CSV table of C-alpha atoms in Angstrom, one decimal:
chain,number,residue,atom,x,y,z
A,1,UNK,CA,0.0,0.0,0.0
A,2,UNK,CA,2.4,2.3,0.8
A,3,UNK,CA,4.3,1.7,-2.4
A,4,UNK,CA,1.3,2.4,-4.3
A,5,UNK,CA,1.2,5.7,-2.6
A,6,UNK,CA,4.8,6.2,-2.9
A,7,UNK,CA,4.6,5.7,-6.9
A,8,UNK,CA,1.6,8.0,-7.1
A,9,UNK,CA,3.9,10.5,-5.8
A,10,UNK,CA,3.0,10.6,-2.0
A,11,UNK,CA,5.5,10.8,0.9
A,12,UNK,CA,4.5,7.6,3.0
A,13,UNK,CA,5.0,6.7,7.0
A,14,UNK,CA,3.5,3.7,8.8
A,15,UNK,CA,1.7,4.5,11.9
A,16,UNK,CA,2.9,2.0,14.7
A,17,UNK,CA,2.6,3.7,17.8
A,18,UNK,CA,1.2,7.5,19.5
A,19,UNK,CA,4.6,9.1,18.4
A,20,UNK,CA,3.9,8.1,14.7
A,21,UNK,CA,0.5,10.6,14.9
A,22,UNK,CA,2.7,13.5,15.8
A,23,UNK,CA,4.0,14.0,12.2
A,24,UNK,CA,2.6,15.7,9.7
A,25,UNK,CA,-0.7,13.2,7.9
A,26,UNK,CA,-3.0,14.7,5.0
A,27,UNK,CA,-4.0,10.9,4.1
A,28,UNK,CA,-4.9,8.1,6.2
A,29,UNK,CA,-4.6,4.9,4.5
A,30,UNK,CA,-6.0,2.0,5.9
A,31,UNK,CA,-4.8,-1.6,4.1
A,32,UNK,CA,-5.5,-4.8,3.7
A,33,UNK,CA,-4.6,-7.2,6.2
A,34,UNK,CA,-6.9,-9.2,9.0
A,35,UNK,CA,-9.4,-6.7,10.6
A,36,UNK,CA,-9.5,-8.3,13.9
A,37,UNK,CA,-5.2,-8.0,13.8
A,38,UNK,CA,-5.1,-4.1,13.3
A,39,UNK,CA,-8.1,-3.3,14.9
A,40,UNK,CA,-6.7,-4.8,18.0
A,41,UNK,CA,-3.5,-3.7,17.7
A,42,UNK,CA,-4.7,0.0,17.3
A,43,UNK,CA,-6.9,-0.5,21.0
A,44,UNK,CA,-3.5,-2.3,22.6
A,45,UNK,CA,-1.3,0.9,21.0
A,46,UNK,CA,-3.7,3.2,22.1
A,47,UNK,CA,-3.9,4.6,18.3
A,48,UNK,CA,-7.5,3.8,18.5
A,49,UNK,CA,-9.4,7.3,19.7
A,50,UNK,CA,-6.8,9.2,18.2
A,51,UNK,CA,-7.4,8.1,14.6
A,52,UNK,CA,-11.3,7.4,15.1
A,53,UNK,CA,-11.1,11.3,15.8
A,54,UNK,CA,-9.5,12.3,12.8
A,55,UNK,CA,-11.3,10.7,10.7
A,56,UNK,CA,-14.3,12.0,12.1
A,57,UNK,CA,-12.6,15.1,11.6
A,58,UNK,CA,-12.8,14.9,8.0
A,59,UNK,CA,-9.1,13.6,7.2
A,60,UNK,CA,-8.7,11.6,3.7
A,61,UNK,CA,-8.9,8.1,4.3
A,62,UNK,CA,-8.1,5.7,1.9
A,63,UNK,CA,-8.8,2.1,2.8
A,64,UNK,CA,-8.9,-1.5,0.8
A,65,UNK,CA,-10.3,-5.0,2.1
A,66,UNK,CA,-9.3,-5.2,6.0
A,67,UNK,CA,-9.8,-1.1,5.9
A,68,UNK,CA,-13.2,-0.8,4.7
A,69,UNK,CA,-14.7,-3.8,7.6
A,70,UNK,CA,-12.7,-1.3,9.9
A,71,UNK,CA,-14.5,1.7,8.7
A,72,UNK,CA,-18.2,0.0,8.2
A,73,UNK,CA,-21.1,0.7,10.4
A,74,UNK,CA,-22.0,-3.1,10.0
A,75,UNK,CA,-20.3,-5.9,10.1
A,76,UNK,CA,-23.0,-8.8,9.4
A,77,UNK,CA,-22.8,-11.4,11.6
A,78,UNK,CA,-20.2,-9.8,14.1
A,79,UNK,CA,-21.5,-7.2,16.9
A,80,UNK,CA,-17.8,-5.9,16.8
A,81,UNK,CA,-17.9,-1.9,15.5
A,82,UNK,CA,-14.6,-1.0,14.6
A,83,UNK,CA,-14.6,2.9,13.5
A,84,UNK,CA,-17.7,3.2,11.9
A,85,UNK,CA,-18.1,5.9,10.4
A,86,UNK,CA,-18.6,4.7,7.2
A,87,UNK,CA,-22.8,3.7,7.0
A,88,UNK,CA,-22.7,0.5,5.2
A,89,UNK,CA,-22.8,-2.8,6.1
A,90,UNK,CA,-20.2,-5.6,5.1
A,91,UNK,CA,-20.2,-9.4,4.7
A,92,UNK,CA,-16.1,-10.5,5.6
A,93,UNK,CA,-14.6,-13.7,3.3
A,94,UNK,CA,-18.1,-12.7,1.2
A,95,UNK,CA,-16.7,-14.4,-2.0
A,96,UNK,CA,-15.2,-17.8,0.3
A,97,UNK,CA,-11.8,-18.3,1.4
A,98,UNK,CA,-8.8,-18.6,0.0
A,99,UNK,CA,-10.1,-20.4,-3.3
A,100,UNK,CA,-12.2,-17.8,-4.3
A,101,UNK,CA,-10.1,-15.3,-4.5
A,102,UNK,CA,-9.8,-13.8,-7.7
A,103,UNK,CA,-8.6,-10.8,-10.3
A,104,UNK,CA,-10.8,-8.9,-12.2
A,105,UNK,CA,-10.8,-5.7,-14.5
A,106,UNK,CA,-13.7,-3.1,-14.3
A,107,UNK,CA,-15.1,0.1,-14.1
A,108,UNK,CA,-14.0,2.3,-10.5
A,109,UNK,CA,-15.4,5.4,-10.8
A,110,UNK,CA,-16.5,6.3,-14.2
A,111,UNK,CA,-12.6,4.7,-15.7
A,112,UNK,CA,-12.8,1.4,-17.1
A,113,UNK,CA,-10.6,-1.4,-17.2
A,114,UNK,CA,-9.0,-1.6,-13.5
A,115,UNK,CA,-7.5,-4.2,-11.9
A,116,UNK,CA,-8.9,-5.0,-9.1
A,117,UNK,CA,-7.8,-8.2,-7.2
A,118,UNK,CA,-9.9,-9.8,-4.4
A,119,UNK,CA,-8.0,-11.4,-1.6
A,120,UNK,CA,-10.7,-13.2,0.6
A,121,UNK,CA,-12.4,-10.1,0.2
A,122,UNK,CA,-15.5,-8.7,2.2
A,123,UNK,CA,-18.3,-7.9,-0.1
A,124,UNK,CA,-20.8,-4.3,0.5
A,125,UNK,CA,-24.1,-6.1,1.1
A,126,UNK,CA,-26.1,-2.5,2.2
A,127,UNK,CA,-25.2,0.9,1.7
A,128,UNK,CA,-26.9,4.0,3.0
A,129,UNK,CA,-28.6,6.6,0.5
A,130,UNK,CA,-26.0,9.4,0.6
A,131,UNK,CA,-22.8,7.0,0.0
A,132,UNK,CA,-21.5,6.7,-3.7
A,133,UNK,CA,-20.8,3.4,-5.0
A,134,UNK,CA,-17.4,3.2,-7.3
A,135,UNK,CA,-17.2,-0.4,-8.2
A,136,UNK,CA,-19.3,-3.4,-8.4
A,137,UNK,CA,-19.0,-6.9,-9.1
A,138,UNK,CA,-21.9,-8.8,-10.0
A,139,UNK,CA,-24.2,-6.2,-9.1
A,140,UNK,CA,-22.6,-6.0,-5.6
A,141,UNK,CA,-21.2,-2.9,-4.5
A,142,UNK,CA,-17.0,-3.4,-4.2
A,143,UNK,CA,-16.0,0.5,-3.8
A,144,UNK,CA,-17.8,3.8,-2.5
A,145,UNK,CA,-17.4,6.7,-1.4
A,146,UNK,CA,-18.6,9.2,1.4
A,147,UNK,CA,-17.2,12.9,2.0
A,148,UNK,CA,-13.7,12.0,3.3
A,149,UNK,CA,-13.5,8.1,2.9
A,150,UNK,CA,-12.9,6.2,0.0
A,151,UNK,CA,-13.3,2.2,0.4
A,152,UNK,CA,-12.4,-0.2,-1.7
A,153,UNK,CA,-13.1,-4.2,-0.9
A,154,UNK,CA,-10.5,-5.2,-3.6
A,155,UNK,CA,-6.8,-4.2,-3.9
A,156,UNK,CA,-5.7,-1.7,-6.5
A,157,UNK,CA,-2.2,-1.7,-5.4
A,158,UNK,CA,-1.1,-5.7,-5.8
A,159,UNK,CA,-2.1,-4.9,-9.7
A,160,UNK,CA,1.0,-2.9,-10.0
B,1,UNK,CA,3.2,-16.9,-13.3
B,2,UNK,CA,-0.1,-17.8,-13.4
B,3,UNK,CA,-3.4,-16.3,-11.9
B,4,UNK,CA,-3.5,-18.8,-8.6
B,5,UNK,CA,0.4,-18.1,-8.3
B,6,UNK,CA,-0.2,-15.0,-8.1
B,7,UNK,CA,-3.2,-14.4,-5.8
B,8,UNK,CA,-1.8,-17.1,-3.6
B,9,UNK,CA,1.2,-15.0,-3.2
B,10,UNK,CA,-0.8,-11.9,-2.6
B,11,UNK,CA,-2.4,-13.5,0.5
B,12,UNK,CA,0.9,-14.2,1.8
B,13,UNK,CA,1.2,-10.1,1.1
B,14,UNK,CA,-1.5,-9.5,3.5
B,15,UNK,CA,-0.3,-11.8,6.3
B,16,UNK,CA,3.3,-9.5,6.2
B,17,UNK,CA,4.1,-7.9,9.7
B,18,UNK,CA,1.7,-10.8,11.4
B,19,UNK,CA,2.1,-13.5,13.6
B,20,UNK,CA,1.1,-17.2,12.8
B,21,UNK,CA,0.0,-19.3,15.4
B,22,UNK,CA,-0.4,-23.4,16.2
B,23,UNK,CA,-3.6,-24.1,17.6
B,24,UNK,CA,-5.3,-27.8,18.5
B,25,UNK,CA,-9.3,-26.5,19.2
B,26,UNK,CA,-11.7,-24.1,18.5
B,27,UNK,CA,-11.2,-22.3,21.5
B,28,UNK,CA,-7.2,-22.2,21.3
B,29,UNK,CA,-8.0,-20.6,17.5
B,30,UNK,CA,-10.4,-17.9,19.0
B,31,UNK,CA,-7.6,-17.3,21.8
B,32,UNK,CA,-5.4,-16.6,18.9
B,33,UNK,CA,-7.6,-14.2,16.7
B,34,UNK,CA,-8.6,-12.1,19.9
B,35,UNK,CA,-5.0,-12.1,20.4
B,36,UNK,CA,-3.6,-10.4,16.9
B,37,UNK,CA,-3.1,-13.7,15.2
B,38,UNK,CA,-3.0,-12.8,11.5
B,39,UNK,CA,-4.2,-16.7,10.9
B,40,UNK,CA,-3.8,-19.9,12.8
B,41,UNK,CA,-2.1,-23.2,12.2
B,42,UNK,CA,-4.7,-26.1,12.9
B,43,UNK,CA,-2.9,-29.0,13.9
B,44,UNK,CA,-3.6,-32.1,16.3
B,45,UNK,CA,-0.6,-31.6,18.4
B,46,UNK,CA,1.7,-29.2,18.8
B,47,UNK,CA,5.3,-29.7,17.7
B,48,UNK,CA,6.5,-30.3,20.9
B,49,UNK,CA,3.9,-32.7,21.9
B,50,UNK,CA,4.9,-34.5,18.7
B,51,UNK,CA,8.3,-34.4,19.6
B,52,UNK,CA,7.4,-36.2,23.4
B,53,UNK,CA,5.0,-38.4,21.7
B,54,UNK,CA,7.1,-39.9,19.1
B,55,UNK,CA,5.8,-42.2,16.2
B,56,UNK,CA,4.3,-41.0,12.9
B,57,UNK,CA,2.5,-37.6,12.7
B,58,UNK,CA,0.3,-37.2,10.2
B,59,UNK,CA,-2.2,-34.3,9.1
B,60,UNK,CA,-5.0,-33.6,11.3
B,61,UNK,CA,-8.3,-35.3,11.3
B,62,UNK,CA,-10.1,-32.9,8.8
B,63,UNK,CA,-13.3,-32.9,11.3
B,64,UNK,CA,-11.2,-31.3,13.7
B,65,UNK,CA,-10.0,-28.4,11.1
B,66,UNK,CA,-13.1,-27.8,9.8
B,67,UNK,CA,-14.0,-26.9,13.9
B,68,UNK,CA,-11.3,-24.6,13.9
B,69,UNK,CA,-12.8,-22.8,10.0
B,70,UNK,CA,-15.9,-22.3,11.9
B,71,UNK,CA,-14.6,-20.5,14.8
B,72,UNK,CA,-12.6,-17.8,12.7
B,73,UNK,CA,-12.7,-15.3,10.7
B,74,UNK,CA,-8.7,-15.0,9.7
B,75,UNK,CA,-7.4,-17.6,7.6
B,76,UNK,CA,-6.5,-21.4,8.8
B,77,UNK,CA,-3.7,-23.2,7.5
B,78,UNK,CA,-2.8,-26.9,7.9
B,79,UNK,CA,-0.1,-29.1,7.9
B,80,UNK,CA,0.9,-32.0,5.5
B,81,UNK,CA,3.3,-34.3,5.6
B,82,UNK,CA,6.3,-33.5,2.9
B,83,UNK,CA,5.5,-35.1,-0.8
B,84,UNK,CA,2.3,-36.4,0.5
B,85,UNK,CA,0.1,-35.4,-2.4
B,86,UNK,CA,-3.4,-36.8,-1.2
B,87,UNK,CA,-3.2,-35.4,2.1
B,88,UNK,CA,-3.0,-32.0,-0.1
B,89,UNK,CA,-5.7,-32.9,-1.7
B,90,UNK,CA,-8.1,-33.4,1.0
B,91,UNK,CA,-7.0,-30.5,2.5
B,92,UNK,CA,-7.8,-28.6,-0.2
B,93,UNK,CA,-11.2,-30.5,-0.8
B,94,UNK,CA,-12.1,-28.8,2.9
B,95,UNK,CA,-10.6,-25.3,1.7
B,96,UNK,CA,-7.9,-24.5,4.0
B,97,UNK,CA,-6.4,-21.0,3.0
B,98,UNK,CA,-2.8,-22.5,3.1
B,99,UNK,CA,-1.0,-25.4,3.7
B,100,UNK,CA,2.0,-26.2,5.0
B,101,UNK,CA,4.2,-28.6,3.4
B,102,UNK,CA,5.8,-29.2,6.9
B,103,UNK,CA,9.2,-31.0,8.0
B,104,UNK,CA,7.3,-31.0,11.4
B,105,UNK,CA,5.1,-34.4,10.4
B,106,UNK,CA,6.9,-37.8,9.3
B,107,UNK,CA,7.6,-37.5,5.5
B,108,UNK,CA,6.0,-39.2,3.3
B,109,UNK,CA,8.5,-39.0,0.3
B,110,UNK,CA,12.3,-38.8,1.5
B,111,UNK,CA,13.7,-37.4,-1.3
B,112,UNK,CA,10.8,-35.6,-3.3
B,113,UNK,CA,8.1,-32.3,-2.3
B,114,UNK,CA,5.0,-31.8,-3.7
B,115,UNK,CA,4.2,-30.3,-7.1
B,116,UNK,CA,2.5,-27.5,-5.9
B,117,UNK,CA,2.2,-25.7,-8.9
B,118,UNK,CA,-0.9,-28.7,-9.9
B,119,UNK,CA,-2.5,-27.0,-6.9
B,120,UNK,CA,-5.3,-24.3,-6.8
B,121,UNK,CA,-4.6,-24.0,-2.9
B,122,UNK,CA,-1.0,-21.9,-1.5
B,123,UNK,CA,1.7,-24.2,0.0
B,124,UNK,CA,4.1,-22.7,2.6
B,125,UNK,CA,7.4,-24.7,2.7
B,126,UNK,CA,10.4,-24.4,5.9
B,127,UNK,CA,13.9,-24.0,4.2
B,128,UNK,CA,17.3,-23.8,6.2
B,129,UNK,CA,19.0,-21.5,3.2
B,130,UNK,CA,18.3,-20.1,0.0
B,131,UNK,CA,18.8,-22.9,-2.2
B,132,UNK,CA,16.1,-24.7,-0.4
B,133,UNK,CA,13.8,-21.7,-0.6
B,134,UNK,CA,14.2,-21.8,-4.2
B,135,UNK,CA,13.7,-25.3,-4.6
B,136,UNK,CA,10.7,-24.9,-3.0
B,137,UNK,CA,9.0,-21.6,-4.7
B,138,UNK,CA,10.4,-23.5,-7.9
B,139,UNK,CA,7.6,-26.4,-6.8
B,140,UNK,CA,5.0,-23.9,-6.5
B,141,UNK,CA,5.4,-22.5,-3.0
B,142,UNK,CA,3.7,-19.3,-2.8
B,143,UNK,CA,5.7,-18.1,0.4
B,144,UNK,CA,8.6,-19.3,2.9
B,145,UNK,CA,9.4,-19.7,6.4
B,146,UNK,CA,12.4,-20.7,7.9
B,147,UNK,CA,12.6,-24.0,9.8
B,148,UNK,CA,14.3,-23.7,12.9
B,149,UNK,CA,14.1,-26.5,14.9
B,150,UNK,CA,10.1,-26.6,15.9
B,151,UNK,CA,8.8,-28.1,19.4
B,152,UNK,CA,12.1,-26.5,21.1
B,153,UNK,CA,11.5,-23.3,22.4
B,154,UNK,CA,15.5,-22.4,21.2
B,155,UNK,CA,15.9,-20.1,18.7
B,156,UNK,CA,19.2,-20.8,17.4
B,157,UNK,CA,18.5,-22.9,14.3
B,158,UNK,CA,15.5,-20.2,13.2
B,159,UNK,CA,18.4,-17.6,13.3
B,160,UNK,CA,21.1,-19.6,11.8
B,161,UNK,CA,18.5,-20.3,9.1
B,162,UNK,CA,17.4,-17.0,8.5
B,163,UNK,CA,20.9,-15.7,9.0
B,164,UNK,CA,21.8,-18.3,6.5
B,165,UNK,CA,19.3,-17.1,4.1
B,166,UNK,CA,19.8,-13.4,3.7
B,167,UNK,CA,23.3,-14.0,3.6
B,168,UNK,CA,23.2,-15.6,0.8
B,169,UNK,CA,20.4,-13.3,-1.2
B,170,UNK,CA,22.7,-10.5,-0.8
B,171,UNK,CA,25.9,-12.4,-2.0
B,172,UNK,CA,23.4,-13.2,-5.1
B,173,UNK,CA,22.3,-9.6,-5.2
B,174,UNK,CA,26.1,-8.6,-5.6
B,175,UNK,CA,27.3,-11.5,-8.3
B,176,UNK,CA,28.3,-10.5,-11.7
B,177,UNK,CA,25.1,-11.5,-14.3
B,178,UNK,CA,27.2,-14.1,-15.9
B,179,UNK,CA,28.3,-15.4,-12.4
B,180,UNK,CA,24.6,-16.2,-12.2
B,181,UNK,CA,24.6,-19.9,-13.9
B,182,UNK,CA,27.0,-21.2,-11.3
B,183,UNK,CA,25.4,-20.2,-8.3
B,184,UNK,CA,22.2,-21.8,-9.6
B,185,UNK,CA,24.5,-24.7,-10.3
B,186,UNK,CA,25.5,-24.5,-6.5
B,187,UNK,CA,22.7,-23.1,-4.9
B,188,UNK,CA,20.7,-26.4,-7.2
B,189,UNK,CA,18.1,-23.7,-8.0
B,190,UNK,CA,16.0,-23.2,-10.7
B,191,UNK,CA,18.1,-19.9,-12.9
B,192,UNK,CA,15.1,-17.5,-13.2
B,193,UNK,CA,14.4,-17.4,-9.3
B,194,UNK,CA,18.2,-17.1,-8.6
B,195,UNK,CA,17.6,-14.0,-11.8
B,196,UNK,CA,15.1,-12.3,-9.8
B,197,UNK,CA,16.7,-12.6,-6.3
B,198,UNK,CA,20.2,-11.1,-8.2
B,199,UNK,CA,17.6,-8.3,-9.2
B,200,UNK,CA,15.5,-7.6,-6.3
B,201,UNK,CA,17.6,-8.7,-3.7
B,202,UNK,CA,15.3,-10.7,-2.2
B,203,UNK,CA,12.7,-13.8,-2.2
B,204,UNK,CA,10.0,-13.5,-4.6
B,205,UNK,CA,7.4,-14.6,-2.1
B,206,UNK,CA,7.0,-13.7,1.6
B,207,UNK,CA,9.4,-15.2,4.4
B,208,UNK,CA,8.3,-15.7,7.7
B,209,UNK,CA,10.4,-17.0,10.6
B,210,UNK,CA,9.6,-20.5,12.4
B,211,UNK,CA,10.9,-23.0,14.5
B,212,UNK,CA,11.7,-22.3,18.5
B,213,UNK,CA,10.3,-18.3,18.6
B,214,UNK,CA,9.0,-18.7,22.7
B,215,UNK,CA,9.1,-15.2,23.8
B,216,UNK,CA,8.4,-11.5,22.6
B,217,UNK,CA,12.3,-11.0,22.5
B,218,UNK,CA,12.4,-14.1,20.3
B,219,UNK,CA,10.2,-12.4,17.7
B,220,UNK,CA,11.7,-9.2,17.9
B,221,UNK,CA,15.0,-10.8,17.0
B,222,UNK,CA,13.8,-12.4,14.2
B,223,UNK,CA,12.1,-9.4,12.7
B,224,UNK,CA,15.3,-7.3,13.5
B,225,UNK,CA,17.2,-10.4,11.1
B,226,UNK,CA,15.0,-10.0,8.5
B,227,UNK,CA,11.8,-11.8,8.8
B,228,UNK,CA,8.3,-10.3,7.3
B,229,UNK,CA,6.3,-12.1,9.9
B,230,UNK,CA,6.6,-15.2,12.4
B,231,UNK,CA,4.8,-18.4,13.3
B,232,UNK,CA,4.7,-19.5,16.9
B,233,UNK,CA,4.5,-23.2,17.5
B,234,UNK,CA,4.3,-24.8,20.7
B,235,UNK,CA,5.4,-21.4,22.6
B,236,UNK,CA,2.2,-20.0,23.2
B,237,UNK,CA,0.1,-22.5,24.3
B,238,UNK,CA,2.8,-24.4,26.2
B,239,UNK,CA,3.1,-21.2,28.3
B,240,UNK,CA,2.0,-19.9,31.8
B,241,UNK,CA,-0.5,-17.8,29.9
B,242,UNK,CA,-1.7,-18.0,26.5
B,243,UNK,CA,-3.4,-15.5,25.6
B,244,UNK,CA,-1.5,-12.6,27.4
B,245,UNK,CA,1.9,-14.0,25.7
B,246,UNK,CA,0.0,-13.9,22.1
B,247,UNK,CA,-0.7,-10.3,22.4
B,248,UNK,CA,2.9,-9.4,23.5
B,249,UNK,CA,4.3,-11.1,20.7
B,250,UNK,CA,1.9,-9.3,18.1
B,251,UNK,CA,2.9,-6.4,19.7
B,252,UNK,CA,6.6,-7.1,19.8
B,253,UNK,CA,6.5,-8.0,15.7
B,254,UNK,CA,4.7,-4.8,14.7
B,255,UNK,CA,6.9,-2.9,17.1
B,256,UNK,CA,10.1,-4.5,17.2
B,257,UNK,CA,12.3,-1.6,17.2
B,258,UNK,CA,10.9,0.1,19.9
B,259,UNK,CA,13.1,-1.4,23.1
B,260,UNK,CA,11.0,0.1,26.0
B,261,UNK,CA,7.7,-1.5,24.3
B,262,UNK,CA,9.3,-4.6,23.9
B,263,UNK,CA,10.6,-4.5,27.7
B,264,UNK,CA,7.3,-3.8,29.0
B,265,UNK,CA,5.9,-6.4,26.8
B,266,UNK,CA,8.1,-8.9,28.0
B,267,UNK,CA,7.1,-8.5,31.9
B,268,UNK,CA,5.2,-11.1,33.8
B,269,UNK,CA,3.9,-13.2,30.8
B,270,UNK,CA,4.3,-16.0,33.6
B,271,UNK,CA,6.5,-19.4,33.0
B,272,UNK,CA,8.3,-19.7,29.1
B,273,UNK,CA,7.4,-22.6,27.9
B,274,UNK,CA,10.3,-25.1,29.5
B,275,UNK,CA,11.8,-26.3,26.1
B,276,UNK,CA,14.9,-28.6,25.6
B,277,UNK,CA,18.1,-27.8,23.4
B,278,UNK,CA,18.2,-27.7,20.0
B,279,UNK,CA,21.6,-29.8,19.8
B,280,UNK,CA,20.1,-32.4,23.0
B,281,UNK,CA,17.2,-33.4,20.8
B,282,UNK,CA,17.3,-37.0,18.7
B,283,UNK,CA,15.0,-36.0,16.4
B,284,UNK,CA,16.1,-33.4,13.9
B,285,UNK,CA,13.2,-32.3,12.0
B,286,UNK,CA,14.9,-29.3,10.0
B,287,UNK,CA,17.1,-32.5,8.3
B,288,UNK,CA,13.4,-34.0,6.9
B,289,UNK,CA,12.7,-32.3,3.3
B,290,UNK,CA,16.0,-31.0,1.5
C-alpha cells in the first residue's frame, strides 16, 4: 500500500505507535490485512481514539479489504464496531476463502478497465442513500465513497 | 506466473508484519484471533507434543480443522506431511487458506516435495538456506518460512536459518550476471528465481520465521534479522499464559524496534514454555525435506 502511494507521488509513514500521529498526515490509509489484527493492535497501542477522531474530523482516508470492515457501520454477523463511520454494512470472506479469491478488471469510478484483485475479500451487502458506490461486481457494491472516505473491498495496489 | 500463483502470493502479502499461530481446538484458534493472530495453524498436536509423543505424525483429522474454519474469521492453515500429495488434496477438498508442506510431520516422500504448482490452494514450505527456498517456490510454494528446529522453544537454528538465508540473497544480489549460472549450479536452484533474487535482492514470495520463537524478545530478534512475519508453534500454548503471551508477541512483531515496548511487553507473561536444546534433541526435524 504504501508503495502504491509512494509511486503516485506521496510521501508515505507507517503508523505503529502514538509518536507516529505526531507527524505531519493529510491521508490516512487504511490496508489490507486481518481486521480483527489491526483493529486490536490499534486499541492495545492506544492509536485507536486518536485516529477514530480524525477521521471524524474529515481527514482523507483511503482504505482497501481489512480497511473498509474497519470503517463500516456493520459488520454482518459480528457485533464488533470497529470505526464506523462509514454507514454501510459488510459481509467479511463474502466471495469464500482462499479459493475464491480472484482478479478482475472493471469500471472504479467512471474509468474502465481496473484491476482489481480480491484477496478473501469482504463484499458491500447495504449501503446508505447518501454513499456513492465506485465499483461493483456482479451487481454488488466493491467500492464507495462518502465525503472523506474512500473504500475499496478489492486491492488496487497488488495490480501494480 | 499464473493467476493462482499470483493471488496465492498476494495472501501471503496481506499476512506481512503478522504472527502465525499453532492451535489444537476451536477455543485455542479464538484465543489466537482475539490475540492479533494474523491466521492460525490447525494441527492435532503441537510440535513439541509430537516431539514427546514420538511415532508418525500425520495431518490432522479434517473434522477437527473444519471446527477450527468455523470458529474464525482470519485464515487457517494446515499441515501436511512432505511429498504427501493426497493429504494436499483433502486439504484442499475442505478449503484450507494455506497449507504447509511441513518437516514437522513424518515425511512421506524422503527425497521428493510436492508439485505444488498442480494445486489451486497456496503451499508454505520451511527451508534452512536459499537454495532450499528456491527449490521450494520453484515447486509452486507461494511463500517461505524458515525452519528452525520446531517443538524446542531455542531459537538458534530459526536464526542460523534465517541468517543463513539473507546471507546468501545479498551475495546473489552482488554477483556479476554471468556469475549467475554457477550459483544456480551451486545453490541447485531453478536460474530465473536465482535471476530475480540477483535483481530484487530478495525472495520472490513472503518469508516468515519459524521453529523455536517462545518469547516477545524471540520475535523481535527475528524481525530485526529480516523476517516479514513469524509463526509461533508450541510457545504459546505451552506457556504460563496464552493469551497474554499472544498479544505481546503481536505487539513485539509490529513494534520491534521500539526497546521500552518490547521491555514492558516482556514483563510477567508468567512461565516460558520449559523447552529442551536444539543440539540435546534425537529428532532433527529441519534434516526431513532437503
Amino acid at each position: 500500500m504504501a508503495a502504491y502511494w509512494r509511486l503516485k507521488g506521496a510521501e508515505t509513514f507507517e503508523i505503529r505507535q502514538k509518536s507516529d500521529l505526531e507527524r505531519n498526515i493529510d491521508m490516512l490509509a487504511l490496508p489490507g490485512g486481518e481486521s480483527t489484527v489491526q483493529g486490536k493492535l490499534m486499541k492495545d497501542l492506544g492509536l485507536f481514539e486518536p485516529l477514530k477522531k480524525r477521521i471524524e474530523d474529515g481527514i482523507a482516508v483511503f482504505a482497501t479489504c481489512a480497511g473498509l470492515i474497519l470503517l463500516a457501520e456493520r459488520i454482518e454477523g459480528d457485533d464488533t464496531v470497529w470505526f464506523g463511520s462509514l454507514p454501510v454494512t459488510v459481509k467479511r470472506n463474502a466471495y469464500g476463502r482462499q479459493l475464491g479469491s480472484f482478479k478482475t478488471t472493471g469500471m472504479f469510478d467512471g474509468k474502465p478497465g481496473v484491476p482489481m484483485t480480491f484477496i478473501r475479500a469482504p463484499a458491500i451487502t447495504s449501503v446508505s442513500p447518501d454513499v456513492e458506490i465506485l465499483s461493483s461486481f456482479n451487481g454488488i457494491p466493491t467500492a464507495v465513497r462518502r465525503r472523506n472516505i474512500t473504500a475499496l473491498a478489492w486491492h488496487p495496489e497488488l495490480a501494480v | 506466473m499464473d493467476n493462482r500463483q499470483e493471488l496465492n502470493r498476494n495472501l501471503a502479502q496481506m499476512l506481512k508484519g503478522g504472527v502465525i499461530m499453532d492451535v489444537t481446538t476451536p477455543e485455542q484458534a479464538r484465543i489466537a484471533e482475539a490475540a492479533g493472530a494474523c491466521a492460525v495453524m490447525a494441527l492435532e498436536r503441537i510440535p513439541a507434543d509430537i516431539r514427546a509423543a514420538g511415532g508418525v505424525s500425520r495431518m490432522s483429522d479434517p473434522a477437527m480443522i473444519k471446527g477450527i474454519q468455523e470458529a474464525v474469521s482470519i485464515p487457517v492453515m494446515a499441515k501436511c506431511r512432505i511429498g504427501h500429495i493426497a493429504e494436499a488434496r483433502i486439504l484442499e477438498a475442505i478449503e484450507i487458506d494455506y497449507i504447509d508442506e511441513s518437516e514437522v510431520l513424518s515425511p512421506a516422500d524422503d527425497t521428493r516435495h510436492i508439485d505444488k504448482t498442480k494445486f489451486a490452494v497456496p503451499f508454505v514450505c520451511g527451508a534452512r538456506d536459499l537454495g532450499e527456498a528456491l527449490r521450494r517456490i520453484g515447486e509452486g510454494a507461494t511463500m517461505i518460512r524458515t525452519k528452525g528446529e520446531p517443538g524446542t522453544g531455542d531459537v538458534v537454528q530459526a536464526v542460523r536459518h534465517m541468517r543463513k538465508m539473507l546471507s546468501e540473497i545479498r551475495r546473489v544480489a552482488s554477483l556479476r550476471e554471468d556469475e549467475l549460472y554457477e550459483a544456480a549450479k551451486e545453490l541447485a536452484a531453478p536460474l530465473d528465481l536465482v535471476k530475480y533474487v540477483h535483481d530484487n535482492a530478495k525472495l520472490p514470495v513472503v518469508n516468515f520465521a519459524a521453529g523455536g520463537v517462545a518469547t516477545p524478545a524471540d520475535a523481535a530478534l527475528m524481525m530485526e534479522l529480516g523476517a516479514e512475519g513469524v509463526f509461533v508453534g508450541s510457545g504459546i500454548f505451552k506457556s504460563g499464559d496464552p493469551a497474554k503471551r499472544a498479544a505481546a508477541i503481536v505487539q513485539a512483531v509490529t513494534n520491534w524496534q521500539d526497546a521500552k515496548l518490547l521491555a514492558k511487553l516482556s514483563e510477567n507473561l508468567g512461565s516460558a514454555m520449559v523447552g529442551i536444546n536444539a543440539d540435546e534433541i534425537e529428532t532433527i526435524m529441519e534434516e526431513r525435506g532437503k
